[in-house]
Tab-separated table of C-alpha atoms and ligand atoms in Angstrom:
chain	number	residue	atom	x	y	z
A	106	MET	CA	4.712	24.411	-12.043
A	107	THR	CA	1.344	24.602	-10.306
A	108	LEU	CA	-0.225	22.272	-7.783
A	109	SER	CA	-3.933	21.879	-7.202
A	110	PHE	CA	-5.660	19.452	-4.874
A	111	ARG	CA	-9.141	18.344	-3.882
A	112	PRO	CA	-10.370	16.278	-0.945
A	113	ILE	CA	-12.364	13.109	-1.553
A	114	LEU	CA	-14.030	10.596	0.740
A	115	LEU	CA	-13.373	7.082	-0.540
A	116	GLU	CA	-16.397	4.932	0.263
A	117	LEU	CA	-15.710	1.324	1.140
A	118	ARG	CA	-17.809	-1.371	-0.516
A	119	HIS	CA	-18.045	-3.097	2.869
A	120	PRO	CA	-17.403	-1.649	6.331
A	121	PHE	CA	-13.846	-2.704	7.110
A	122	ARG	CA	-13.251	-4.352	10.481
A	123	LEU	CA	-9.707	-4.630	11.802
A	124	ALA	CA	-8.340	-5.553	15.206
A	125	THR	CA	-8.051	-1.781	15.794
A	126	GLY	CA	-11.640	-0.818	14.865
A	127	SER	CA	-14.149	-0.483	12.034
A	128	ARG	CA	-14.626	2.105	9.324
A	129	THR	CA	-16.773	2.855	6.270
A	130	HIS	CA	-14.646	5.394	4.395
A	131	THR	CA	-11.120	6.816	4.086
A	132	ASN	CA	-10.022	10.398	3.591
A	133	ALA	CA	-7.954	10.987	0.478
A	134	MET	CA	-6.599	14.022	-1.328
A	135	LEU	CA	-6.219	14.027	-5.092
A	136	THR	CA	-3.403	16.199	-6.436
A	137	GLU	CA	-2.648	17.534	-9.900
A	138	ILE	CA	0.632	19.110	-10.920
A	139	HIS	CA	0.432	21.145	-14.129
A	140	PHE	CA	3.539	22.005	-16.120
A	141	GLU	CA	4.029	22.980	-19.763
A	142	GLY	CA	0.570	21.800	-20.762
A	143	PHE	CA	0.890	18.396	-19.079
A	144	VAL	CA	-0.788	17.180	-15.895
A	145	GLY	CA	0.479	14.612	-13.410
A	146	TYR	CA	-1.941	12.895	-11.003
A	147	GLY	CA	-1.173	12.072	-7.399
A	148	GLU	CA	-2.999	10.876	-4.339
A	149	ALA	CA	-2.705	10.960	-0.564
A	150	ALA	CA	-4.710	8.184	1.105
A	151	MET	CA	-5.042	8.883	4.817
A	152	PRO	CA	-6.327	6.173	7.147
A	153	PRO	CA	-7.085	7.665	10.595
A	154	TYR	CA	-4.362	5.808	12.504
A	155	TYR	CA	-1.474	7.708	10.864
A	156	GLY	CA	-2.805	11.123	11.913
A	157	GLU	CA	-3.227	12.794	8.521
A	158	ASN	CA	-6.537	14.183	7.313
A	159	HIS	CA	-7.955	16.662	4.803
A	160	GLU	CA	-6.918	19.640	6.937
A	161	THR	CA	-3.328	18.557	7.593
A	162	ALA	CA	-2.848	17.587	3.958
A	163	ALA	CA	-4.297	20.867	2.661
A	164	ALA	CA	-2.081	22.891	4.996
A	165	PHE	CA	1.013	21.008	3.863
A	166	LEU	CA	0.116	21.060	0.162
A	167	ARG	CA	-0.432	24.833	0.231
A	168	ARG	CA	3.196	25.160	1.305
A	169	VAL	CA	4.316	22.783	-1.431
A	170	ALA	CA	2.321	24.766	-4.002
A	171	GLU	CA	4.190	27.926	-2.993
A	172	ALA	CA	7.505	26.139	-3.464
A	173	LEU	CA	6.580	24.563	-6.818
A	174	VAL	CA	5.428	27.819	-8.351
A	175	LYS	CA	8.898	29.270	-7.730
A	176	LEU	CA	10.687	26.536	-9.697
A	177	PRO	CA	12.377	27.806	-12.878
A	178	GLU	CA	10.197	27.689	-15.987
A	179	ASN	CA	12.941	25.978	-17.978
A	180	LEU	CA	13.228	23.141	-15.437
A	181	LYS	CA	13.871	19.769	-17.104
A	182	LEU	CA	11.903	17.111	-15.290
A	183	SER	CA	13.966	13.954	-14.727
A	184	GLY	CA	14.562	11.320	-12.093
A	185	SER	CA	17.200	13.488	-10.465
A	186	SER	CA	15.311	16.796	-10.620
A	187	ILE	CA	12.282	15.044	-9.099
A	188	GLN	CA	14.583	13.801	-6.352
A	189	LEU	CA	15.694	17.364	-5.620
A	190	ILE	CA	12.145	18.698	-5.502
A	191	LEU	CA	11.126	15.864	-3.166
A	192	SER	CA	14.042	16.529	-0.814
A	193	GLU	CA	12.868	20.123	-0.530
A	194	THR	CA	9.238	19.220	0.074
A	195	ASP	CA	10.243	16.561	2.598
A	196	ALA	CA	12.154	19.213	4.529
A	197	LEU	CA	9.142	21.562	4.674
A	198	ALA	CA	7.643	19.679	7.621
A	199	LEU	CA	7.950	16.435	9.544
A	200	GLY	CA	5.335	13.727	9.000
A	201	ASN	CA	2.745	14.345	6.248
A	202	HIS	CA	3.876	11.100	4.630
A	203	ALA	CA	0.763	10.581	2.518
A	204	ALA	CA	0.656	14.230	1.440
A	205	LYS	CA	4.312	13.921	0.446
A	206	ALA	CA	3.484	10.761	-1.504
A	207	SER	CA	0.804	12.684	-3.407
A	208	ILE	CA	3.508	15.065	-4.654
A	209	ASP	CA	5.953	12.263	-5.460
A	210	ILE	CA	3.342	10.333	-7.448
A	211	ALA	CA	2.106	13.396	-9.357
A	212	LEU	CA	5.664	14.407	-10.297
A	213	HIS	CA	6.448	10.915	-11.556
A	214	ASP	CA	3.232	10.715	-13.576
A	215	LEU	CA	4.002	14.157	-15.011
A	216	TRP	CA	7.549	13.093	-15.918
A	217	GLY	CA	6.306	10.047	-17.814
A	218	LYS	CA	3.734	12.112	-19.694
A	219	MET	CA	6.289	14.772	-20.646
A	220	GLU	CA	8.620	12.021	-21.902
A	221	GLY	CA	5.717	10.296	-23.670
A	222	ARG	CA	6.712	7.002	-22.058
A	223	PRO	CA	5.225	4.638	-19.485
A	224	LEU	CA	6.714	5.310	-16.088
A	225	TRP	CA	7.694	1.669	-15.600
A	226	GLN	CA	9.994	1.980	-18.618
A	227	LEU	CA	11.609	5.172	-17.336
A	228	LEU	CA	12.220	3.533	-13.960
A	229	GLY	CA	13.598	0.290	-15.416
A	230	VAL	CA	10.803	-1.819	-13.922
A	231	GLU	CA	10.430	-5.374	-15.277
A	232	PRO	CA	6.701	-6.082	-15.773
A	233	ASP	CA	7.382	-9.819	-16.244
A	234	LYS	CA	8.285	-10.022	-12.573
A	235	MET	CA	4.904	-8.727	-11.373
A	236	PRO	CA	3.679	-10.910	-8.490
A	237	PRO	CA	-0.043	-11.632	-8.084
A	238	THR	CA	-1.787	-9.279	-5.687
A	239	SER	CA	-3.864	-10.493	-2.788
A	240	PHE	CA	-7.440	-9.390	-2.191
A	241	THR	CA	-8.215	-8.319	1.363
A	242	LEU	CA	-11.215	-9.473	3.372
A	243	GLY	CA	-11.935	-7.617	6.616
A	244	ILE	CA	-13.046	-9.432	9.769
A	245	ASP	CA	-16.678	-10.462	9.338
A	246	GLU	CA	-19.394	-12.973	10.069
A	247	PRO	CA	-19.197	-16.215	8.043
A	248	ASP	CA	-22.137	-15.311	5.774
A	249	VAL	CA	-20.581	-11.968	4.873
A	250	LEU	CA	-17.180	-13.566	4.269
A	251	ARG	CA	-18.799	-16.056	1.894
A	252	GLN	CA	-20.362	-13.163	-0.030
A	253	LYS	CA	-17.043	-11.283	-0.188
A	254	MET	CA	-15.231	-14.362	-1.477
A	255	LEU	CA	-17.429	-14.166	-4.572
A	256	GLU	CA	-15.963	-10.692	-5.246
A	257	ALA	CA	-12.445	-12.135	-5.007
A	258	THR	CA	-12.709	-14.581	-7.907
A	259	ASP	CA	-10.240	-12.636	-10.091
A	260	PHE	CA	-7.560	-12.796	-7.391
A	261	GLN	CA	-5.336	-15.794	-6.706
A	262	ILE	CA	-4.455	-14.923	-3.120
A	263	ILE	CA	-6.683	-13.944	-0.211
A	264	LYS	CA	-5.548	-11.619	2.532
A	265	ILE	CA	-7.283	-11.992	5.860
A	266	LYS	CA	-7.323	-9.605	8.772
A	267	LEU	CA	-6.800	-11.548	11.986
A	268	GLY	CA	-6.217	-10.336	15.529
A	269	SER	CA	-9.730	-10.887	16.934
A	270	GLU	CA	-10.850	-13.742	19.179
A	271	ASN	CA	-12.248	-15.498	16.070
A	272	ASP	CA	-9.022	-16.115	14.159
A	273	HIS	CA	-9.498	-19.889	13.852
A	274	GLN	CA	-13.132	-19.480	12.817
A	275	ILE	CA	-12.285	-16.917	10.127
A	276	ILE	CA	-9.687	-19.194	8.535
A	277	ARG	CA	-12.002	-22.233	8.743
A	278	THR	CA	-14.771	-20.265	7.041
A	279	ILE	CA	-12.461	-19.235	4.198
A	280	ARG	CA	-11.188	-22.792	3.866
A	281	GLU	CA	-14.761	-24.088	3.491
A	282	ILE	CA	-15.118	-22.075	0.302
A	283	SER	CA	-11.611	-21.697	-1.102
A	284	ASP	CA	-8.174	-23.313	-1.072
A	285	LYS	CA	-6.378	-20.184	-2.345
A	286	PRO	CA	-3.197	-19.210	-0.477
A	287	ILE	CA	-3.789	-16.743	2.354
A	288	TYR	CA	-1.764	-13.795	3.627
A	289	ALA	CA	-2.683	-13.102	7.260
A	290	ASP	CA	-2.464	-9.661	8.859
A	291	ALA	CA	-2.908	-9.419	12.636
A	292	ASN	CA	-2.689	-5.579	12.558
A	293	GLN	CA	-0.975	-5.506	15.994
A	294	GLY	CA	-3.839	-7.542	17.460
A	295	TRP	CA	-1.915	-10.361	19.154
A	296	THR	CA	-0.409	-9.954	22.619
A	297	ASN	CA	0.939	-13.330	23.774
A	298	PRO	CA	3.986	-14.565	21.806
A	299	GLU	CA	3.612	-18.226	22.798
A	300	ALA	CA	-0.069	-18.308	21.878
A	301	ALA	CA	0.857	-16.524	18.647
A	302	LEU	CA	3.429	-19.193	17.810
A	303	ASP	CA	0.867	-21.971	18.321
A	304	LEU	CA	-1.531	-20.103	16.053
A	305	VAL	CA	1.154	-19.524	13.408
A	306	HIS	CA	1.932	-23.261	13.296
A	307	TRP	CA	-1.750	-23.975	12.753
A	308	LEU	CA	-2.020	-21.219	10.128
A	309	ALA	CA	0.936	-22.727	8.241
A	310	GLU	CA	-1.019	-25.985	8.010
A	311	GLN	CA	-3.918	-24.011	6.478
A	312	ASN	CA	-1.708	-22.738	3.624
A	313	VAL	CA	-1.335	-19.300	5.152
A	314	GLN	CA	1.917	-17.990	3.661
A	315	ILE	CA	2.912	-14.892	5.650
A	316	ILE	CA	1.999	-13.118	8.885
A	317	GLU	CA	1.892	-9.326	8.967
A	318	GLN	CA	2.394	-7.256	12.090
A	319	PRO	CA	1.533	-9.747	14.847
A	320	PHE	CA	2.133	-7.463	17.854
A	321	PRO	CA	1.831	-3.753	18.752
A	322	LYS	CA	4.209	-1.756	16.587
A	323	ASP	CA	6.690	-0.887	19.322
A	324	ASP	CA	6.863	-4.417	20.742
A	325	LEU	CA	9.901	-5.465	18.722
A	326	ASP	CA	10.988	-7.988	21.372
A	327	SER	CA	7.869	-10.109	20.857
A	328	ALA	CA	8.255	-9.808	17.083
A	329	ALA	CA	11.892	-10.942	17.307
A	330	TRP	CA	10.933	-13.874	19.570
A	331	LEU	CA	8.235	-15.024	17.154
A	332	SER	CA	10.400	-14.470	14.052
A	333	ALA	CA	13.128	-16.675	15.524
A	334	ARG	CA	10.656	-19.570	15.840
A	335	SER	CA	7.971	-19.036	13.212
A	336	PRO	CA	7.583	-21.453	10.292
A	337	LEU	CA	6.154	-18.511	8.288
A	338	PRO	CA	7.753	-15.161	7.363
A	339	ILE	CA	6.824	-12.409	9.829
A	340	ILE	CA	6.435	-9.052	8.050
A	341	ALA	CA	6.593	-5.585	9.642
A	342	ASP	CA	3.855	-3.166	8.584
A	343	GLU	CA	2.924	-0.643	11.288
A	344	SER	CA	6.428	-1.072	12.814
A	345	PHE	CA	8.017	0.092	9.562
A	346	GLN	CA	7.327	3.342	7.752
A	347	ARG	CA	10.323	4.992	6.128
A	348	VAL	CA	13.704	3.781	4.978
A	349	ALA	CA	15.262	5.207	8.158
A	350	ASP	CA	13.276	2.627	10.198
A	351	LEU	CA	15.046	-0.331	8.580
A	352	ASP	CA	17.895	-0.525	11.069
A	353	ARG	CA	15.434	-0.569	13.955
A	354	VAL	CA	13.225	-3.398	12.642
A	355	ALA	CA	15.574	-5.529	10.509
A	356	ASP	CA	16.505	-7.923	13.318
A	357	SER	CA	12.929	-8.422	14.541
A	358	PHE	CA	11.173	-9.384	11.307
A	359	HIS	CA	11.787	-11.456	8.175
A	360	GLY	CA	10.520	-8.712	5.920
A	361	VAL	CA	8.866	-5.305	5.599
A	362	ASN	CA	5.664	-4.074	4.017
A	363	ILE	CA	6.438	-0.974	1.959
A	364	LYS	CA	3.514	1.374	1.387
A	365	LEU	CA	3.858	4.587	-0.601
A	366	MET	CA	1.595	6.414	1.862
A	367	LYS	CA	3.975	5.552	4.715
A	368	CYS	CA	7.303	6.064	2.958
A	369	THR	CA	6.422	9.300	1.063
A	370	GLY	CA	6.169	7.805	-2.399
A	371	ILE	CA	7.714	5.986	-5.342
A	372	SER	CA	11.155	7.506	-4.961
A	373	GLU	CA	11.741	6.517	-1.336
A	374	GLY	CA	9.869	3.270	-1.955
A	375	PHE	CA	12.533	2.161	-4.453
A	376	HIS	CA	15.228	3.283	-2.054
A	377	ALA	CA	13.633	1.330	0.815
A	378	ALA	CA	13.239	-1.789	-1.352
A	379	LYS	CA	16.901	-1.752	-2.278
A	380	ALA	CA	18.067	-1.087	1.269
A	381	ALA	CA	15.813	-3.799	2.708
A	382	ARG	CA	17.071	-6.358	0.189
A	383	ALA	CA	20.645	-5.454	1.128
A	384	LYS	CA	19.735	-6.459	4.687
A	385	GLY	CA	18.376	-9.804	3.463
A	386	LEU	CA	14.759	-8.867	4.164
A	387	LYS	CA	11.731	-10.093	2.270
A	388	LEU	CA	9.638	-7.415	0.594
A	389	MET	CA	5.929	-6.828	0.475
A	390	ILE	CA	4.286	-3.947	-1.341
A	391	GLY	CA	1.075	-2.857	0.340
A	392	CYS	CA	-1.459	-0.066	0.119
A	393	MET	CA	-4.153	1.781	2.008
A	394	THR	CA	-7.721	2.176	0.769
A	395	GLU	CA	-6.721	4.023	-2.390
A	396	THR	CA	-7.802	4.965	-5.886
A	397	SER	CA	-6.197	3.550	-9.035
A	398	CYS	CA	-3.673	6.383	-8.768
A	399	GLY	CA	-1.975	5.154	-5.601
A	400	ILE	CA	-2.374	1.545	-6.697
A	401	MET	CA	-0.762	2.005	-10.127
A	402	ALA	CA	2.084	3.888	-8.458
A	403	ALA	CA	2.573	1.074	-5.921
A	404	ALA	CA	2.433	-1.488	-8.755
A	405	LEU	CA	5.704	-0.021	-10.059
A	406	LEU	CA	7.447	-1.431	-6.995
A	407	ALA	CA	5.676	-4.773	-7.013
A	408	PRO	CA	8.086	-6.509	-9.448
A	409	LEU	CA	10.844	-5.954	-6.858
A	410	CYS	CA	8.780	-7.598	-4.123
A	411	ASP	CA	8.033	-11.138	-2.967
A	412	TYR	CA	4.438	-10.334	-2.042
A	413	ALA	CA	1.952	-7.782	-3.340
A	414	ASP	CA	-1.149	-6.593	-1.544
A	415	ILE	CA	-2.261	-3.694	-3.716
A	416	ASP	CA	-6.001	-4.138	-3.952
A	417	GLY	CA	-7.139	-0.811	-2.417
A	418	CYS	CA	-9.125	0.427	-5.412
A	419	TRP	CA	-11.109	-2.821	-5.601
A	420	LEU	CA	-12.376	-2.139	-2.086
A	421	ILE	CA	-14.039	1.219	-2.859
A	422	ARG	CA	-17.223	2.258	-4.677
A	423	ASN	CA	-16.146	5.667	-5.921
A	424	ASN	CA	-12.795	5.276	-7.638
A	425	PRO	CA	-12.381	8.524	-9.609
A	426	PHE	CA	-10.019	6.819	-12.087
A	427	GLU	CA	-10.521	3.871	-14.412
A	428	MET	CA	-9.805	0.574	-12.711
A	429	PRO	CA	-6.439	-1.126	-13.291
A	430	ILE	CA	-6.432	-4.233	-15.468
A	431	LEU	CA	-5.881	-7.579	-13.772
A	432	GLU	CA	-4.379	-10.504	-15.654
A	433	GLU	CA	-4.251	-13.827	-13.812
A	434	GLY	CA	-4.471	-11.923	-10.551
A	435	LYS	CA	-1.600	-9.576	-11.462
A	436	ILE	CA	-1.936	-5.851	-12.118
A	437	ARG	CA	-0.915	-4.976	-15.671
A	438	LEU	CA	1.360	-1.954	-15.898
A	439	SER	CA	-0.021	0.464	-18.474
A	440	ASN	CA	1.723	1.062	-21.796
A	441	THR	CA	0.468	4.626	-22.014
A	442	ALA	CA	2.561	7.569	-20.821
A	443	GLY	CA	3.109	8.132	-17.113
A	444	LEU	CA	1.039	5.912	-14.822
A	445	GLY	CA	-1.571	5.403	-17.554
A	446	LEU	CA	-4.389	6.832	-15.440
A	447	LYS	CA	-7.708	7.966	-16.875
A	448	LEU	CA	-9.645	10.384	-14.678
A	449	ILE	CA	-13.416	9.761	-14.776
A	450	PHE	CA	-14.643	12.409	-12.309
B	232	LIG	MG1	-0.940	-4.565	7.251
């Protein structure tokens, strides 16, 4: 089994402004795992705030490549053998969550192709339960937001980045042009719980449906205070990465945002979804700025979730894979083998 990888700079259609800063591109690493004439595609999408980049990913993936090449040639790829391989790669180094996800995704895609079946079938996913995905608008001036809304016509839900001093203005601008439901993400940008609660009450009146990550990720006390009083579900994103974090955040939020690039991939993502449900938490499936590869992998988890925000590949100019198909604002899981990806360049 051989692993190859290549760095790519994903160019954003619009500079993306969050409470934590602005950016025009995201580092990603595309992986391919070759085995018995088949190829599985994977991806690591690495926003700067989680500390991974082309160099860290390449260093980690070189070690994984050495381990994969030693696997027996008669290995039968299956859900459980993938699990074993992933446990070994996870133990190679701490962190490297996105790089680990790129291995997890490629192995799953490979498995589906070798079985000649769509991955969603192999994993027992129910496509009928696919929730609509939101389309994210970064913080921007009203004229730019109006322009971006035109690009969101295929989506039924808008996701807005809040956490600046203009939160009311941003929502009012969106409401002048659309009455679609809104998911709001403060990206750790709020600091005062009582002011946040006032804002959340107002947002609820504007048909905002959830609030993501209101306060800095380690401020669980403020999150718990707000969650106890909020009329809207409060969802942990930056405060929650891997399944092991659930115990720490479960009492402070109503739900968690699972992202493959945080939780090391499809395998742990399913595990986290099940464990979070067992704790009575709501589930959101999210993404980074990603290609169709990461998005189609995340879409496998979406039917288990209450909310989906897996629009990353619609936000970039240079998606190296064919775009996913949207039907009534929902991503359609492919009926071709594996993830159903078609590499263009
Ligand atoms: Mg978020």
